[in-house]
């Protein structure tokens, strides 16, 4: 197509295919040698802006990316042509003008300083020269556009590192040609608003070149003046913030000190904006105060004799933190200030002790005030107002409260135990003051502050917690938000309750009462779970009551599925601390209703609704068995050593229950064998129980292995393999219990091998789990590979096939299998024999993966196989790798015979014993194979 046809297609053709083709063709045209010629033609004034834009873009691409193609004797003519066109477009299309300015900027960056000294001064001079054809304002705007894009083009340019440093310092010196012009334009009475706007943008662009702050001082003050003009306000804020925030600014402390008064001078404007509800203005002024405070608190604190002016700035930021109104509906400013308080605290605590003591005296009261301000901001609005908020606003407010909570936790480091005491005193006064009844919002916020600290900081030593636990029952709970916070606060104190068990009875009734309220589902269930986990040895007196209430809410179906599961985990913790007969009695009453439901469901014809009910019941059982552990495997509390129960005699209660329901589970399975989710839920019950009970699970092993074998032979599912792997892991070294597991392992293997013959591509999950099972067997019980009826050769070939799957997790699992298999070459004859016969096929598959067949994220795993081959089959590997690399175009057509030779030598070199080096060699080689070596794609690799 001709250039104009292609451009017409790109801009006006409705057919997306044609557009894409045109775009591809035009991109090639832009980088062709003809682009020099056609770009100028496209810029003729009789063309439409879209076409002119394409011409200007093509020029920019040629100059910025193909600079070395331009002969040095053409620099000058190129420069003067660009100047001419920019002057011509000064009153023309804005987008074309910008593109031409970017092209000239790119030219200047490539030429300075040798080929074009004083480039910036030249630009200023050229545009200030009288040119009768072009209106002065248009020329002025074109010059400002050029000066604005110059630093931006520098930031994104592809200059090599050494040139970047050189050009940056030249530009920084050249600011002396730019800044006086900008100052003059800002101060001229008759400069129109749009010119001043452009001047401020230009200044914003230049300050990012790390220009010394003192050189920017006049312009910063001029920008402060512009803040009074509503039309310039936003641009002036950006300019001031950019200037103050550049990292280099902290070296100019005197200039920073001079900036405090003008920032403080904005307070009146800020107050008026707040009063009139002008959120944009208050937001902008706050950004300026925070930029000065947050970026330079260390430098300004160092100036001890100026402590009062810095304190005044801190108080201004405090005003911004406590700005009236509710976030995010009436204000969005307060959240900007939170990081400032972290920074200030870090800086104060980093001083040497004497200086720190002085500042602690000044700033502790400020931080106490901050706590009051933050808790005030964290308060919920009135119920009526909150009812009008959108769900998005409510979610933003929730996140804002989390940020406040994190800030309070951080401030605790500065204020320590005194912070808890002050919160407790306030809460006490609030709850005992009968004259002025307080709002629930006020109470909730104070408790929220307490909870924020208690959740992460060990409050065991605190002398106010007993008082707080005493106050909690006095709170009249009138609404959901307050009730939630009361629950979470009790939950945060659960470790404290474990050390002070006499106080449990103060709060437990509140938690049990809340369990019956669906609106408090998450907070009440998670709090009960924490109490049952932390205080289980002190709960036997309350156990009957907890179980009864829990049973009632479960039967009434008050809670959603995940909370029901947590509740079962809570009961598991609780029952773990009882005597065996007590556990069995409670389990009986707890589980019987579900077993009866399950019996009914097992008789029904499978359909979607009874499937959900079955999965729910199986889930409840597995969550209960996850935490019901009478052997106390999970106890890591030193304090509980004393309270340990006597060792239990007789079978484990979980095993008793499992044996009772085993036939029922088999019945359910027989109807639902086709359904992966039901099979998974059944396996989960046993998997959770095995993990928790460990050796105590032994009596269940024979029947479970038999059931798994039948399941897997009928319809193979990944979850059955995962459970088999768990059994191999736990009982590998128990000769008494291992025979049924061995039989199951051999059965699963032979069924899976058959599946491989029929075509395993549709079952990447089964292949993944099977590879993990083989790796686990090699790790825990390698002599399984000595069984006469295990076809090691077939297993090996399946592993090689799995390496070629497109699913990364499956490939990773296969690599794991070979990494375990290869070290067994010597000790297990059948393994050694297979590796000898088929190892070359494995190497071929690994090299194909590295050559580009497999995802780059898997290269470390392939490197592990090469490392193992090297370590355990070195003499074979050196022959195999030579043969493999002799194939043409293998493992990639992009690679030369020399590169292949280098890689082979590296892999076989003395460095092969260093796993990290082998991984680096593989990474290097895979990039060469993929044609990515030395490109920007590899920077983060």
CSV table of N, CA and C in Angstrom, one decimal, residues 552-677:
chain,number,residue,atom,x,y,z
A,552,UNK,N,-26.1,-25.5,68.6
A,552,UNK,CA,-27.4,-24.8,68.3
A,552,UNK,C,-27.2,-23.9,67.1
A,553,UNK,N,-26.1,-23.1,67.1
A,553,UNK,CA,-26.0,-22.2,65.9
A,553,UNK,C,-25.7,-23.0,64.6
A,554,UNK,N,-25.0,-24.1,64.8
A,554,UNK,CA,-24.7,-24.9,63.6
A,554,UNK,C,-26.1,-25.5,63.0
A,555,UNK,N,-26.9,-26.0,63.9
A,555,UNK,CA,-28.2,-26.6,63.5
A,555,UNK,C,-29.1,-25.5,62.9
A,556,UNK,N,-29.0,-24.3,63.4
A,556,UNK,CA,-29.9,-23.2,62.9
A,556,UNK,C,-29.3,-22.6,61.6
A,557,UNK,N,-28.1,-23.1,61.2
A,557,UNK,CA,-27.5,-22.6,60.0
A,557,UNK,C,-27.4,-21.1,60.0
A,558,UNK,N,-26.9,-20.5,61.1
A,558,UNK,CA,-26.8,-19.0,61.2
A,558,UNK,C,-25.6,-18.5,60.4
A,559,UNK,N,-24.5,-19.4,60.3
A,559,UNK,CA,-23.2,-18.9,59.7
A,559,UNK,C,-23.0,-19.4,58.3
A,560,UNK,N,-22.2,-18.7,57.6
A,560,UNK,CA,-21.8,-19.1,56.2
A,560,UNK,C,-20.8,-20.3,56.3
A,561,UNK,N,-20.6,-20.9,55.2
A,561,UNK,CA,-19.7,-22.1,55.2
A,561,UNK,C,-18.4,-21.9,55.9
A,562,UNK,N,-17.7,-20.9,55.5
A,562,UNK,CA,-16.3,-20.8,56.1
A,562,UNK,C,-16.3,-20.6,57.6
A,563,UNK,N,-17.3,-19.8,58.1
A,563,UNK,CA,-17.4,-19.7,59.6
A,563,UNK,C,-17.8,-21.0,60.3
A,564,UNK,N,-18.6,-21.8,59.6
A,564,UNK,CA,-18.9,-23.1,60.2
A,564,UNK,C,-17.7,-23.9,60.3
A,565,UNK,N,-16.8,-23.8,59.3
A,565,UNK,CA,-15.5,-24.6,59.3
A,565,UNK,C,-14.7,-24.1,60.5
A,566,UNK,N,-14.6,-22.8,60.7
A,566,UNK,CA,-13.7,-22.2,61.8
A,566,UNK,C,-14.3,-22.7,63.1
A,567,UNK,N,-15.6,-22.7,63.2
A,567,UNK,CA,-16.3,-23.1,64.4
A,567,UNK,C,-15.9,-24.5,64.8
A,568,UNK,N,-15.9,-25.4,63.8
A,568,UNK,CA,-15.5,-26.8,64.0
A,568,UNK,C,-14.1,-26.9,64.5
A,569,UNK,N,-13.2,-26.0,63.9
A,569,UNK,CA,-11.8,-26.0,64.3
A,569,UNK,C,-11.7,-25.6,65.8
A,570,UNK,N,-12.5,-24.6,66.2
A,570,UNK,CA,-12.5,-24.1,67.5
A,570,UNK,C,-12.9,-25.3,68.5
A,571,UNK,N,-14.0,-26.1,68.1
A,571,UNK,CA,-14.4,-27.2,68.9
A,571,UNK,C,-13.3,-28.3,69.0
A,572,UNK,N,-12.6,-28.4,67.9
A,572,UNK,CA,-11.5,-29.4,67.9
A,572,UNK,C,-10.5,-29.1,68.9
A,573,UNK,N,-10.1,-27.8,69.0
A,573,UNK,CA,-9.1,-27.3,70.0
A,573,UNK,C,-9.7,-27.6,71.4
A,574,UNK,N,-11.0,-27.2,71.6
A,574,UNK,CA,-11.6,-27.3,72.9
A,574,UNK,C,-11.6,-28.8,73.4
A,575,UNK,N,-12.0,-29.7,72.5
A,575,UNK,CA,-12.2,-31.1,72.9
A,575,UNK,C,-10.8,-31.7,73.2
A,576,UNK,N,-9.7,-31.2,72.5
A,576,UNK,CA,-8.4,-31.8,72.7
A,576,UNK,C,-8.0,-31.9,74.1
A,577,UNK,N,-8.5,-31.0,75.0
A,577,UNK,CA,-8.0,-30.9,76.3
A,577,UNK,C,-8.9,-31.7,77.3
A,578,UNK,N,-9.9,-32.4,76.8
A,578,UNK,CA,-10.8,-33.2,77.7
A,578,UNK,C,-10.3,-34.6,77.8
A,579,UNK,N,-10.9,-35.3,78.8
A,579,UNK,CA,-10.6,-36.8,78.9
A,579,UNK,C,-11.2,-37.5,77.8
A,580,UNK,N,-10.7,-38.7,77.4
A,580,UNK,CA,-11.2,-39.4,76.2
A,580,UNK,C,-12.7,-39.7,76.3
A,581,UNK,N,-13.2,-40.2,77.4
A,581,UNK,CA,-14.6,-40.5,77.4
A,581,UNK,C,-15.5,-39.2,77.2
A,582,UNK,N,-15.0,-38.1,77.8
A,582,UNK,CA,-15.7,-36.8,77.6
A,582,UNK,C,-15.6,-36.4,76.1
A,583,UNK,N,-14.5,-36.6,75.5
A,583,UNK,CA,-14.3,-36.3,74.1
A,583,UNK,C,-15.4,-37.1,73.3
A,584,UNK,N,-15.4,-38.4,73.5
A,584,UNK,CA,-16.3,-39.3,72.8
A,584,UNK,C,-17.7,-38.9,73.0
A,585,UNK,N,-18.1,-38.5,74.2
A,585,UNK,CA,-19.5,-38.2,74.5
A,585,UNK,C,-19.9,-36.9,73.7
A,586,UNK,N,-18.9,-35.9,73.7
A,586,UNK,CA,-19.2,-34.7,73.0
A,586,UNK,C,-19.2,-34.9,71.5
A,587,UNK,N,-18.3,-35.7,71.0
A,587,UNK,CA,-18.2,-36.0,69.6
A,587,UNK,C,-19.6,-36.6,69.1
A,588,UNK,N,-20.0,-37.5,70.0
A,588,UNK,CA,-21.3,-38.3,69.7
A,588,UNK,C,-22.4,-37.3,69.5
A,589,UNK,N,-22.6,-36.3,70.5
A,589,UNK,CA,-23.7,-35.4,70.3
A,589,UNK,C,-23.5,-34.4,69.2
A,590,UNK,N,-22.2,-34.1,69.0
A,590,UNK,CA,-21.9,-33.1,67.9
A,590,UNK,C,-22.1,-33.6,66.5
A,591,UNK,N,-21.7,-34.9,66.3
A,591,UNK,CA,-21.6,-35.4,65.0
A,591,UNK,C,-22.9,-36.1,64.6
A,592,UNK,N,-23.6,-36.7,65.5
A,592,UNK,CA,-24.7,-37.6,65.2
A,592,UNK,C,-25.7,-36.9,64.2
A,593,UNK,N,-26.1,-35.7,64.5
A,593,UNK,CA,-27.1,-35.1,63.5
A,593,UNK,C,-26.6,-35.1,62.1
A,594,UNK,N,-25.3,-34.8,62.0
A,594,UNK,CA,-24.7,-34.7,60.6
A,594,UNK,C,-24.6,-36.1,60.0
A,595,UNK,N,-24.3,-37.1,60.8
A,595,UNK,CA,-24.2,-38.5,60.3
A,595,UNK,C,-25.6,-38.9,59.8
A,596,UNK,N,-26.7,-38.5,60.6
A,596,UNK,CA,-28.0,-38.9,60.1
A,596,UNK,C,-28.4,-38.2,58.8
A,597,UNK,N,-28.0,-36.9,58.7
A,597,UNK,CA,-28.2,-36.2,57.4
A,597,UNK,C,-27.5,-36.9,56.3
A,598,UNK,N,-26.2,-37.3,56.5
A,598,UNK,CA,-25.4,-37.9,55.5
A,598,UNK,C,-26.0,-39.2,55.1
A,599,UNK,N,-26.5,-40.0,56.0
A,599,UNK,CA,-27.2,-41.3,55.7
A,599,UNK,C,-28.3,-41.1,54.7
A,600,UNK,N,-29.1,-40.0,55.0
A,600,UNK,CA,-30.3,-39.7,54.1
A,600,UNK,C,-29.7,-39.3,52.7
A,601,UNK,N,-28.7,-38.5,52.7
A,601,UNK,CA,-28.2,-38.0,51.4
A,601,UNK,C,-27.6,-39.1,50.6
A,602,UNK,N,-27.0,-40.1,51.3
A,602,UNK,CA,-26.3,-41.2,50.6
A,602,UNK,C,-27.3,-42.0,49.9
A,603,UNK,N,-28.6,-42.0,50.3
A,603,UNK,CA,-29.6,-42.8,49.6
A,603,UNK,C,-30.2,-42.1,48.4
A,604,UNK,N,-30.0,-40.8,48.4
A,604,UNK,CA,-30.7,-40.0,47.3
A,604,UNK,C,-29.9,-40.1,46.0
A,605,UNK,N,-30.6,-39.9,44.9
A,605,UNK,CA,-29.9,-39.8,43.6
A,605,UNK,C,-29.1,-38.5,43.5
A,606,UNK,N,-27.8,-38.7,43.1
A,606,UNK,CA,-27.0,-37.5,43.0
A,606,UNK,C,-27.6,-36.3,42.2
A,607,UNK,N,-27.6,-35.1,42.8
A,607,UNK,CA,-28.0,-33.9,42.1
A,607,UNK,C,-27.2,-32.7,42.7
A,608,UNK,N,-27.2,-31.5,42.1
A,608,UNK,CA,-26.3,-30.4,42.5
A,608,UNK,C,-26.6,-30.0,44.0
A,609,UNK,N,-27.9,-30.0,44.4
A,609,UNK,CA,-28.1,-29.4,45.8
A,609,UNK,C,-27.6,-30.4,46.9
A,610,UNK,N,-27.9,-31.8,46.6
A,610,UNK,CA,-27.4,-32.7,47.7
A,610,UNK,C,-25.9,-32.8,47.6
A,611,UNK,N,-25.3,-32.5,46.5
A,611,UNK,CA,-23.8,-32.5,46.4
A,611,UNK,C,-23.2,-31.4,47.4
A,612,UNK,N,-23.8,-30.2,47.3
A,612,UNK,CA,-23.3,-29.2,48.2
A,612,UNK,C,-23.5,-29.6,49.7
A,613,UNK,N,-24.6,-30.2,50.0
A,613,UNK,CA,-24.9,-30.6,51.4
A,613,UNK,C,-23.8,-31.6,51.8
A,614,UNK,N,-23.5,-32.6,51.0
A,614,UNK,CA,-22.5,-33.6,51.3
A,614,UNK,C,-21.1,-33.0,51.5
A,615,UNK,N,-20.8,-32.1,50.6
A,615,UNK,CA,-19.4,-31.5,50.7
A,615,UNK,C,-19.4,-30.7,52.0
A,616,UNK,N,-20.5,-30.0,52.4
A,616,UNK,CA,-20.5,-29.2,53.6
A,616,UNK,C,-20.3,-30.1,54.8
A,617,UNK,N,-21.0,-31.2,54.9
A,617,UNK,CA,-20.8,-32.1,56.1
A,617,UNK,C,-19.4,-32.7,56.1
A,618,UNK,N,-18.9,-33.2,55.0
A,618,UNK,CA,-17.6,-33.7,55.0
A,618,UNK,C,-16.5,-32.6,55.4
A,619,UNK,N,-16.8,-31.4,55.0
A,619,UNK,CA,-15.9,-30.3,55.4
A,619,UNK,C,-15.9,-30.1,56.9
A,620,UNK,N,-17.1,-30.1,57.5
A,620,UNK,CA,-17.2,-29.9,58.9
A,620,UNK,C,-16.4,-31.0,59.6
A,621,UNK,N,-16.5,-32.2,59.2
A,621,UNK,CA,-15.7,-33.3,59.8
A,621,UNK,C,-14.2,-33.1,59.7
A,622,UNK,N,-13.8,-32.7,58.5
A,622,UNK,CA,-12.4,-32.6,58.3
A,622,UNK,C,-11.8,-31.4,59.1
A,623,UNK,N,-12.6,-30.3,59.2
A,623,UNK,CA,-12.1,-29.2,60.0
A,623,UNK,C,-12.0,-29.5,61.5
A,624,UNK,N,-13.0,-30.3,62.0
A,624,UNK,CA,-13.0,-30.8,63.4
A,624,UNK,C,-11.7,-31.6,63.6
A,625,UNK,N,-11.4,-32.5,62.7
A,625,UNK,CA,-10.3,-33.4,62.9
A,625,UNK,C,-9.0,-32.8,62.7
A,626,UNK,N,-9.0,-31.6,62.0
A,626,UNK,CA,-7.7,-30.8,61.8
A,626,UNK,C,-7.1,-30.4,63.1
A,627,UNK,N,-8.0,-30.1,64.1
A,627,UNK,CA,-7.4,-29.5,65.4
A,627,UNK,C,-7.6,-30.4,66.6
A,628,UNK,N,-8.4,-31.5,66.4
A,628,UNK,CA,-8.6,-32.4,67.5
A,628,UNK,C,-7.4,-33.3,67.7
A,629,UNK,N,-6.5,-32.9,68.7
A,629,UNK,CA,-5.2,-33.6,68.8
A,629,UNK,C,-4.9,-33.8,70.3
A,630,UNK,N,-5.2,-35.1,70.7
A,630,UNK,CA,-5.0,-35.3,72.2
A,630,UNK,C,-3.6,-35.6,72.5
A,631,UNK,N,-2.7,-35.8,71.5
A,631,UNK,CA,-1.3,-36.1,71.8
A,631,UNK,C,-0.6,-34.8,72.0
A,632,UNK,N,-1.2,-33.6,71.7
A,632,UNK,CA,-0.6,-32.3,71.8
A,632,UNK,C,0.6,-32.1,71.0
A,633,UNK,N,0.6,-32.6,69.7
A,633,UNK,CA,1.7,-32.3,68.8
A,633,UNK,C,2.0,-30.9,68.7
A,634,UNK,N,0.9,-30.1,68.7
A,634,UNK,CA,1.0,-28.7,68.3
A,634,UNK,C,1.3,-27.7,69.5
A,635,UNK,N,1.5,-28.3,70.7
A,635,UNK,CA,1.7,-27.4,71.8
A,635,UNK,C,3.1,-26.8,71.8
A,636,UNK,N,3.2,-25.5,71.7
A,636,UNK,CA,4.6,-25.0,71.8
A,636,UNK,C,4.6,-24.0,72.9
A,637,UNK,N,3.6,-23.9,73.7
A,637,UNK,CA,3.6,-23.0,74.8
A,637,UNK,C,4.3,-23.6,76.0
A,638,UNK,N,5.4,-22.9,76.5
A,638,UNK,CA,6.1,-23.5,77.6
A,638,UNK,C,5.1,-23.5,78.8
A,639,UNK,N,4.3,-22.5,78.9
A,639,UNK,CA,3.4,-22.4,80.1
A,639,UNK,C,2.5,-23.6,80.3
A,640,UNK,N,2.2,-24.3,79.1
A,640,UNK,CA,1.2,-25.3,79.2
A,640,UNK,C,1.8,-26.6,79.6
A,641,UNK,N,3.1,-26.7,79.7
A,641,UNK,CA,3.8,-28.0,80.0
A,641,UNK,C,3.2,-28.5,81.3
A,642,UNK,N,3.0,-27.6,82.3
A,642,UNK,CA,2.5,-28.0,83.6
A,642,UNK,C,1.1,-28.6,83.5
A,643,UNK,N,0.3,-28.1,82.6
A,643,UNK,CA,-1.1,-28.5,82.6
A,643,UNK,C,-1.3,-29.7,81.7
A,644,UNK,N,-0.2,-30.3,81.1
A,644,UNK,CA,-0.4,-31.4,80.2
A,644,UNK,C,-1.3,-32.5,80.8
A,645,UNK,N,-2.1,-33.1,79.9
A,645,UNK,CA,-3.0,-34.2,80.4
A,645,UNK,C,-2.2,-35.5,80.5
A,646,UNK,N,-2.7,-36.4,81.3
A,646,UNK,CA,-2.0,-37.7,81.4
A,646,UNK,C,-2.1,-38.4,80.0
A,647,UNK,N,-1.1,-39.2,79.7
A,647,UNK,CA,-1.1,-39.9,78.4
A,647,UNK,C,-2.4,-40.7,78.3
A,648,UNK,N,-3.1,-40.6,77.1
A,648,UNK,CA,-4.4,-41.3,76.9
A,648,UNK,C,-4.1,-42.8,76.7
A,649,UNK,N,-5.0,-43.6,77.2
A,649,UNK,CA,-4.9,-45.1,76.9
A,649,UNK,C,-6.0,-45.4,75.8
A,650,UNK,N,-5.9,-46.5,75.2
A,650,UNK,CA,-7.0,-46.9,74.2
A,650,UNK,C,-6.9,-46.1,72.9
A,651,UNK,N,-7.8,-46.4,72.0
A,651,UNK,CA,-7.7,-45.8,70.6
A,651,UNK,C,-8.0,-44.3,70.7
A,652,UNK,N,-7.5,-43.6,69.7
A,652,UNK,CA,-7.7,-42.2,69.6
A,652,UNK,C,-9.2,-41.9,69.2
A,653,UNK,N,-9.8,-40.9,69.9
A,653,UNK,CA,-11.3,-40.7,69.6
A,653,UNK,C,-11.6,-40.4,68.2
A,654,UNK,N,-10.6,-39.7,67.5
A,654,UNK,CA,-10.9,-39.5,66.0
A,654,UNK,C,-11.0,-40.8,65.3
A,655,UNK,N,-10.1,-41.7,65.6
A,655,UNK,CA,-10.1,-43.0,64.9
A,655,UNK,C,-11.4,-43.8,65.2
A,656,UNK,N,-11.9,-43.7,66.5
A,656,UNK,CA,-13.1,-44.3,66.9
A,656,UNK,C,-14.2,-43.8,66.0
A,657,UNK,N,-14.3,-42.5,65.8
A,657,UNK,CA,-15.4,-41.9,65.0
A,657,UNK,C,-15.2,-42.3,63.6
A,658,UNK,N,-14.0,-42.2,63.1
A,658,UNK,CA,-13.8,-42.5,61.6
A,658,UNK,C,-14.2,-44.0,61.4
A,659,UNK,N,-13.9,-44.9,62.3
A,659,UNK,CA,-14.3,-46.3,62.1
A,659,UNK,C,-15.8,-46.4,62.1
A,660,UNK,N,-16.5,-45.6,62.9
A,660,UNK,CA,-17.9,-45.7,63.0
A,660,UNK,C,-18.5,-45.2,61.6
A,661,UNK,N,-17.9,-44.2,61.0
A,661,UNK,CA,-18.6,-43.6,59.8
A,661,UNK,C,-18.0,-44.1,58.5
A,662,UNK,N,-17.0,-45.1,58.7
A,662,UNK,CA,-16.3,-45.5,57.5
A,662,UNK,C,-17.2,-46.1,56.4
A,663,UNK,N,-18.1,-46.9,56.8
A,663,UNK,CA,-18.9,-47.6,55.8
A,663,UNK,C,-19.8,-46.6,55.1
A,664,UNK,N,-20.3,-45.6,55.9
A,664,UNK,CA,-21.2,-44.6,55.4
A,664,UNK,C,-20.4,-43.8,54.3
A,665,UNK,N,-19.2,-43.4,54.6
A,665,UNK,CA,-18.4,-42.7,53.7
A,665,UNK,C,-18.2,-43.5,52.4
A,666,UNK,N,-17.9,-44.8,52.6
A,666,UNK,CA,-17.8,-45.6,51.4
A,666,UNK,C,-19.0,-45.6,50.5
A,667,UNK,N,-20.2,-45.6,51.2
A,667,UNK,CA,-21.4,-45.6,50.5
A,667,UNK,C,-21.6,-44.3,49.7
A,668,UNK,N,-21.3,-43.2,50.3
A,668,UNK,CA,-21.4,-41.9,49.7
A,668,UNK,C,-20.4,-41.9,48.4
A,669,UNK,N,-19.2,-42.4,48.7
A,669,UNK,CA,-18.2,-42.4,47.6
A,669,UNK,C,-18.7,-43.2,46.4
A,670,UNK,N,-19.3,-44.4,46.7
A,670,UNK,CA,-19.7,-45.3,45.5
A,670,UNK,C,-20.6,-44.5,44.6
A,671,UNK,N,-21.5,-43.6,45.1
A,671,UNK,CA,-22.4,-42.9,44.3
A,671,UNK,C,-21.7,-41.7,43.6
A,672,UNK,N,-20.7,-41.2,44.2
A,672,UNK,CA,-20.1,-39.9,43.7
A,672,UNK,C,-18.7,-40.0,43.2
A,673,UNK,N,-18.3,-41.3,42.8
A,673,UNK,CA,-16.9,-41.5,42.4
A,673,UNK,C,-16.6,-40.6,41.2
A,674,UNK,N,-17.6,-40.2,40.4
A,674,UNK,CA,-17.3,-39.4,39.2
A,674,UNK,C,-17.0,-38.0,39.5
A,675,UNK,N,-17.3,-37.6,40.7
A,675,UNK,CA,-17.2,-36.1,41.1
A,675,UNK,C,-16.0,-35.8,41.8
A,676,UNK,N,-15.1,-35.0,41.1
A,676,UNK,CA,-13.8,-34.7,41.8
A,676,UNK,C,-13.9,-34.0,43.1
A,677,UNK,N,-14.9,-33.1,43.2
A,677,UNK,CA,-15.0,-32.3,44.5
A,677,UNK,C,-15.4,-33.2,45.6
